[in-house]
C-alpha positions as a LaTeX table, in Angstrom:
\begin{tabular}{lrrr}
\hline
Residue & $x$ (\AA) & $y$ (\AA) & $z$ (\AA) \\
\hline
Unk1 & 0.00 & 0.00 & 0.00 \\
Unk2 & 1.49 & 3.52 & $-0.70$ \\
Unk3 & 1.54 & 6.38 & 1.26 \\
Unk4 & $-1.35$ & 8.32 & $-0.19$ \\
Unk5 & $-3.95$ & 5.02 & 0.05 \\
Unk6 & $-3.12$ & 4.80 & 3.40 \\
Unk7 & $-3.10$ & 8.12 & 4.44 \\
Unk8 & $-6.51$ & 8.07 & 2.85 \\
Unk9 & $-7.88$ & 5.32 & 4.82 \\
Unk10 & $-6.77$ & 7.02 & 8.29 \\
Unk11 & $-8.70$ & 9.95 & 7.21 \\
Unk12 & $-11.79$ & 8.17 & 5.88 \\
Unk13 & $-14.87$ & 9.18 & 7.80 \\
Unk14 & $-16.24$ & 5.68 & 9.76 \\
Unk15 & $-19.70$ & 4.74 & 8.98 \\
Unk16 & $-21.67$ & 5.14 & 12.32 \\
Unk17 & $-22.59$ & 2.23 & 14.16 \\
Unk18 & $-25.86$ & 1.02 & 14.65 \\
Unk19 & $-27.63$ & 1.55 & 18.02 \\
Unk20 & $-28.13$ & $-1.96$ & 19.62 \\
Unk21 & $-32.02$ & $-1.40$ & 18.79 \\
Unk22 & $-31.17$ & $-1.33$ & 15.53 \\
Unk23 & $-29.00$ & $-4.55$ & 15.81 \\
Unk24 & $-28.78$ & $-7.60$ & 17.82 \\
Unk25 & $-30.74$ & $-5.71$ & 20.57 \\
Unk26 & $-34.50$ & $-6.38$ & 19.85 \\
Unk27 & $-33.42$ & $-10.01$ & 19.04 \\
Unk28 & $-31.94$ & $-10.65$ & 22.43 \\
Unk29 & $-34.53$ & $-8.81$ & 24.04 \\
Unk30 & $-37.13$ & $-11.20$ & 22.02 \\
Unk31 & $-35.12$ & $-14.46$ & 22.72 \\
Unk32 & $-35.10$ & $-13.55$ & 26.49 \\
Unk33 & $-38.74$ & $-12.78$ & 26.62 \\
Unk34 & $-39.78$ & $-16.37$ & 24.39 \\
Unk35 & $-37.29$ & $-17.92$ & 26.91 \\
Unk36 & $-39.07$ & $-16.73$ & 29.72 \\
Unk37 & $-42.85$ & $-18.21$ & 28.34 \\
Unk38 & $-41.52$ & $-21.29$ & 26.84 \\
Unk39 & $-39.63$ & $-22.27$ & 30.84 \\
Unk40 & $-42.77$ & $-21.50$ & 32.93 \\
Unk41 & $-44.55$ & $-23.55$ & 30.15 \\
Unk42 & $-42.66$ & $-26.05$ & 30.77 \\
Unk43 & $-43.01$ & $-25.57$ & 34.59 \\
Unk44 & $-46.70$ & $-25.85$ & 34.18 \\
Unk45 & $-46.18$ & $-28.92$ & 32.95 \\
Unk46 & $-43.77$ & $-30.53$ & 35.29 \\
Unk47 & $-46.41$ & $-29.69$ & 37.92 \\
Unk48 & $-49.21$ & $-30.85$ & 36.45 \\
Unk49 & $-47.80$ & $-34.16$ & 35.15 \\
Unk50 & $-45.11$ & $-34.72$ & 37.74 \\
Unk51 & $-42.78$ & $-37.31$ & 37.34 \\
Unk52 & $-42.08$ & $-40.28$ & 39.39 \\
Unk53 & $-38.50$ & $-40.19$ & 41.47 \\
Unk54 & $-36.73$ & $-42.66$ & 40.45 \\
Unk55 & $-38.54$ & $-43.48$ & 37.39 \\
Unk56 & $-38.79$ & $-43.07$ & 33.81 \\
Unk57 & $-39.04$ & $-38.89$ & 33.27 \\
Unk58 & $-41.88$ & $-38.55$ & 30.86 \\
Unk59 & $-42.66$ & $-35.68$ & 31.66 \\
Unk60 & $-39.57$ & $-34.28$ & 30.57 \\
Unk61 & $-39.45$ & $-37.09$ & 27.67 \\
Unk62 & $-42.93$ & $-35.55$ & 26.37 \\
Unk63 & $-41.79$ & $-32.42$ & 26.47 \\
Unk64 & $-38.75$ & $-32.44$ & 24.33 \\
Unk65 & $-40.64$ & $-34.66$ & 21.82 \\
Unk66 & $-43.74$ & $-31.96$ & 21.56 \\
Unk67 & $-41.10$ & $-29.23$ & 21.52 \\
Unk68 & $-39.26$ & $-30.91$ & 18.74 \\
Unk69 & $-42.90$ & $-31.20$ & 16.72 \\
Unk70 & $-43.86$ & $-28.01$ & 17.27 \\
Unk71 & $-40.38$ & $-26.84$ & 15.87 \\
Unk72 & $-40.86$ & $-28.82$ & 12.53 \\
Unk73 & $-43.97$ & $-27.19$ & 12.05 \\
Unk74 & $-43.61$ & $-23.76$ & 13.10 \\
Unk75 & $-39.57$ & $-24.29$ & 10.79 \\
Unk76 & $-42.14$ & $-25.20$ & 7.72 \\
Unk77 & $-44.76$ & $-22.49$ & 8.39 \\
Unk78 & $-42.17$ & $-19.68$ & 8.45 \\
Unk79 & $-39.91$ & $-20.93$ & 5.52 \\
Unk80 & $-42.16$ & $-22.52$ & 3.05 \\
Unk81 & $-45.80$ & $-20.56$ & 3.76 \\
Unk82 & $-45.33$ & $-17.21$ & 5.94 \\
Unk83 & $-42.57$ & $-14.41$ & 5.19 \\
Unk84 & $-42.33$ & $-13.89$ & 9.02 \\
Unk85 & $-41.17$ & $-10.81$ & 10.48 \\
Unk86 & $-37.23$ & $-10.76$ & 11.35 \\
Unk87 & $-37.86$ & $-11.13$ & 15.22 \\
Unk88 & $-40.54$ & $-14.44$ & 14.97 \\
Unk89 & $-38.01$ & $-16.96$ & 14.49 \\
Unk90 & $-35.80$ & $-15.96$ & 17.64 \\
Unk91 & $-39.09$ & $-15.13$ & 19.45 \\
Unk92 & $-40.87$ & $-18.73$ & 19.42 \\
Unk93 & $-37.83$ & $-20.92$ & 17.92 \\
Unk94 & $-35.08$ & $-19.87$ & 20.14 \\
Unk95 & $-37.08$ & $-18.06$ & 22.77 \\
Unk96 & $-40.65$ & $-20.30$ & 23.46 \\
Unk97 & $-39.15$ & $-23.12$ & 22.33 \\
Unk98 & $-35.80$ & $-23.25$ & 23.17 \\
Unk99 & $-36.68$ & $-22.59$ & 26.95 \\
Unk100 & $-39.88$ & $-25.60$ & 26.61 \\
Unk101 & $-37.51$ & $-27.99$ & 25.46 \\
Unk102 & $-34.53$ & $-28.87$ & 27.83 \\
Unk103 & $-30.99$ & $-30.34$ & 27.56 \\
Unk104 & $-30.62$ & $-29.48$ & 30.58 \\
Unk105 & $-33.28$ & $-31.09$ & 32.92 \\
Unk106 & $-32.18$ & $-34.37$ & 29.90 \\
Unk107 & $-28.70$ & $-34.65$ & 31.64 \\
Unk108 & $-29.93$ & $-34.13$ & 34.66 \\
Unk109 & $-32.41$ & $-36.92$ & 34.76 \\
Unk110 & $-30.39$ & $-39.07$ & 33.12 \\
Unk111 & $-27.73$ & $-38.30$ & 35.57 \\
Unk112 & $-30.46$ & $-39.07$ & 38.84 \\
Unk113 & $-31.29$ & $-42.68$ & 37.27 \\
Unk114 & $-27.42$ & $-43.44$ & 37.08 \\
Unk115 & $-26.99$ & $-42.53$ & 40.66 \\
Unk116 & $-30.32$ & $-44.06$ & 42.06 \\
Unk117 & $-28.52$ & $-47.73$ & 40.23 \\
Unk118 & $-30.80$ & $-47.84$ & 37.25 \\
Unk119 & $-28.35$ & $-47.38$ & 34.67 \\
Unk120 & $-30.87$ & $-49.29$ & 31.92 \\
Unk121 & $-32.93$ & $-47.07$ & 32.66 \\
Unk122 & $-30.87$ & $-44.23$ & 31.97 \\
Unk123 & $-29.32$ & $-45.57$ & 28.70 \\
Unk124 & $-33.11$ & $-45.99$ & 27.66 \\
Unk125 & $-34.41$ & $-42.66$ & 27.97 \\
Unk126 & $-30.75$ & $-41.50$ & 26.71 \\
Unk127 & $-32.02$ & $-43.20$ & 23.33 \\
Unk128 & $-35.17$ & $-43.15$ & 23.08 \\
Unk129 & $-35.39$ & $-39.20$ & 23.49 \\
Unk130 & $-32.89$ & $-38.43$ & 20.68 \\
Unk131 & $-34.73$ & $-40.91$ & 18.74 \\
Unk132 & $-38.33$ & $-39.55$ & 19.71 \\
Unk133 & $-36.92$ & $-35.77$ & 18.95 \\
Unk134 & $-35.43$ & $-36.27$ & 15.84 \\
Unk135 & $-38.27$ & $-38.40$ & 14.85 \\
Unk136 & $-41.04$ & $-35.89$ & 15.67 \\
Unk137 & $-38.77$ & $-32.98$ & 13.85 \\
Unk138 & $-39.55$ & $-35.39$ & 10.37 \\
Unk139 & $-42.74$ & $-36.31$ & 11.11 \\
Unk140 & $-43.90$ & $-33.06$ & 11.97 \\
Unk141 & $-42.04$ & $-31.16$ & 9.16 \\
Unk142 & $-43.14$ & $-33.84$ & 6.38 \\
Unk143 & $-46.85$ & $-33.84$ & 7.40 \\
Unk144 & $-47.09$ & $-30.41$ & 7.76 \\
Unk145 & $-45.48$ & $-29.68$ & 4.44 \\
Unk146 & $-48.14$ & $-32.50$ & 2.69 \\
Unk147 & $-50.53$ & $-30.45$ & 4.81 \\
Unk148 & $-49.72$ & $-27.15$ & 2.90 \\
Unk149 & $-49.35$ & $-29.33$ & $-0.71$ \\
Unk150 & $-52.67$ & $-30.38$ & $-0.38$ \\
Unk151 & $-54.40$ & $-26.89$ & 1.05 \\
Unk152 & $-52.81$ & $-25.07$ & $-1.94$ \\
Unk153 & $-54.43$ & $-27.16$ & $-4.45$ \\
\hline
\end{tabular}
């Protein structure tokens, strides 16, 4: 680079940045507030179908399957059917659904059925979640895209 290019780039005006409600503000502020709904959904839940200590934990089994459904669908809806607005997609995929579903509690109980001796138990649910989830993701996504195949015509 010669002198004169780089003098010119030192004296080059800088573009202004964008306030943070311009950027990556409302999205984090969406993401948050989805969070928030999706966990006390999934709160209700655990109280209302509580699970059994020491036992299988379908209530936390059921609820990362129907989370994983309701994300095929609501993935379909918004990139096949529905030009969503910019902040949907963080709001009720990351946000609602991302604090329904849980990883989290998943270790956890798979953790509590190691320690309580009933590592078959464990390995079970291990499996047959990641199987139910990814399984209700394809289900959910291919009947809900024959769905909108057969409403268009």
């Amino acid at each position: 680079m010669t002198a004169p290019e780089a003098e010119s780039l030192r004296t080059r005006p800088q573009a202004p940045r964008p306030s943070v409600w311009r950027g990556q503000g409302p999205v984090v502020a969406v993401v948050a507030l989805g969070g928030a709904i999706g966990a006390v959904a999934r709160y209700a839940a655990s109280l209302w179908w509580p699970a059994r200590s020491g036992g299988f934990p379908w209530t936390t089994f059921g609820i990362n399957v129907v989370g994983c459904a309701v994300i095929g669908v609501f993935m379909v809806v918004i990139t096949d059917m529905w030009a969503a607005h910019r902040l949907v997609r963080p709001f009720f995929g990351t946000g609602v659904l991302g604090g329904f579903t849980t990883f989290s509690t998943y270790a956890v109980d798979i953790q509590r059925l190691v320690d309580a001796g009933r590592p078959r138990t464990a390995l079970a649910y291990l499996a047959a979640t990641l199987l139910a989830a990814l399984a209700a993701v394809w289900l959910a996504a291919t009947v809900t895209r024959r769905v909108l195949k057969w409403r268009q015509r």
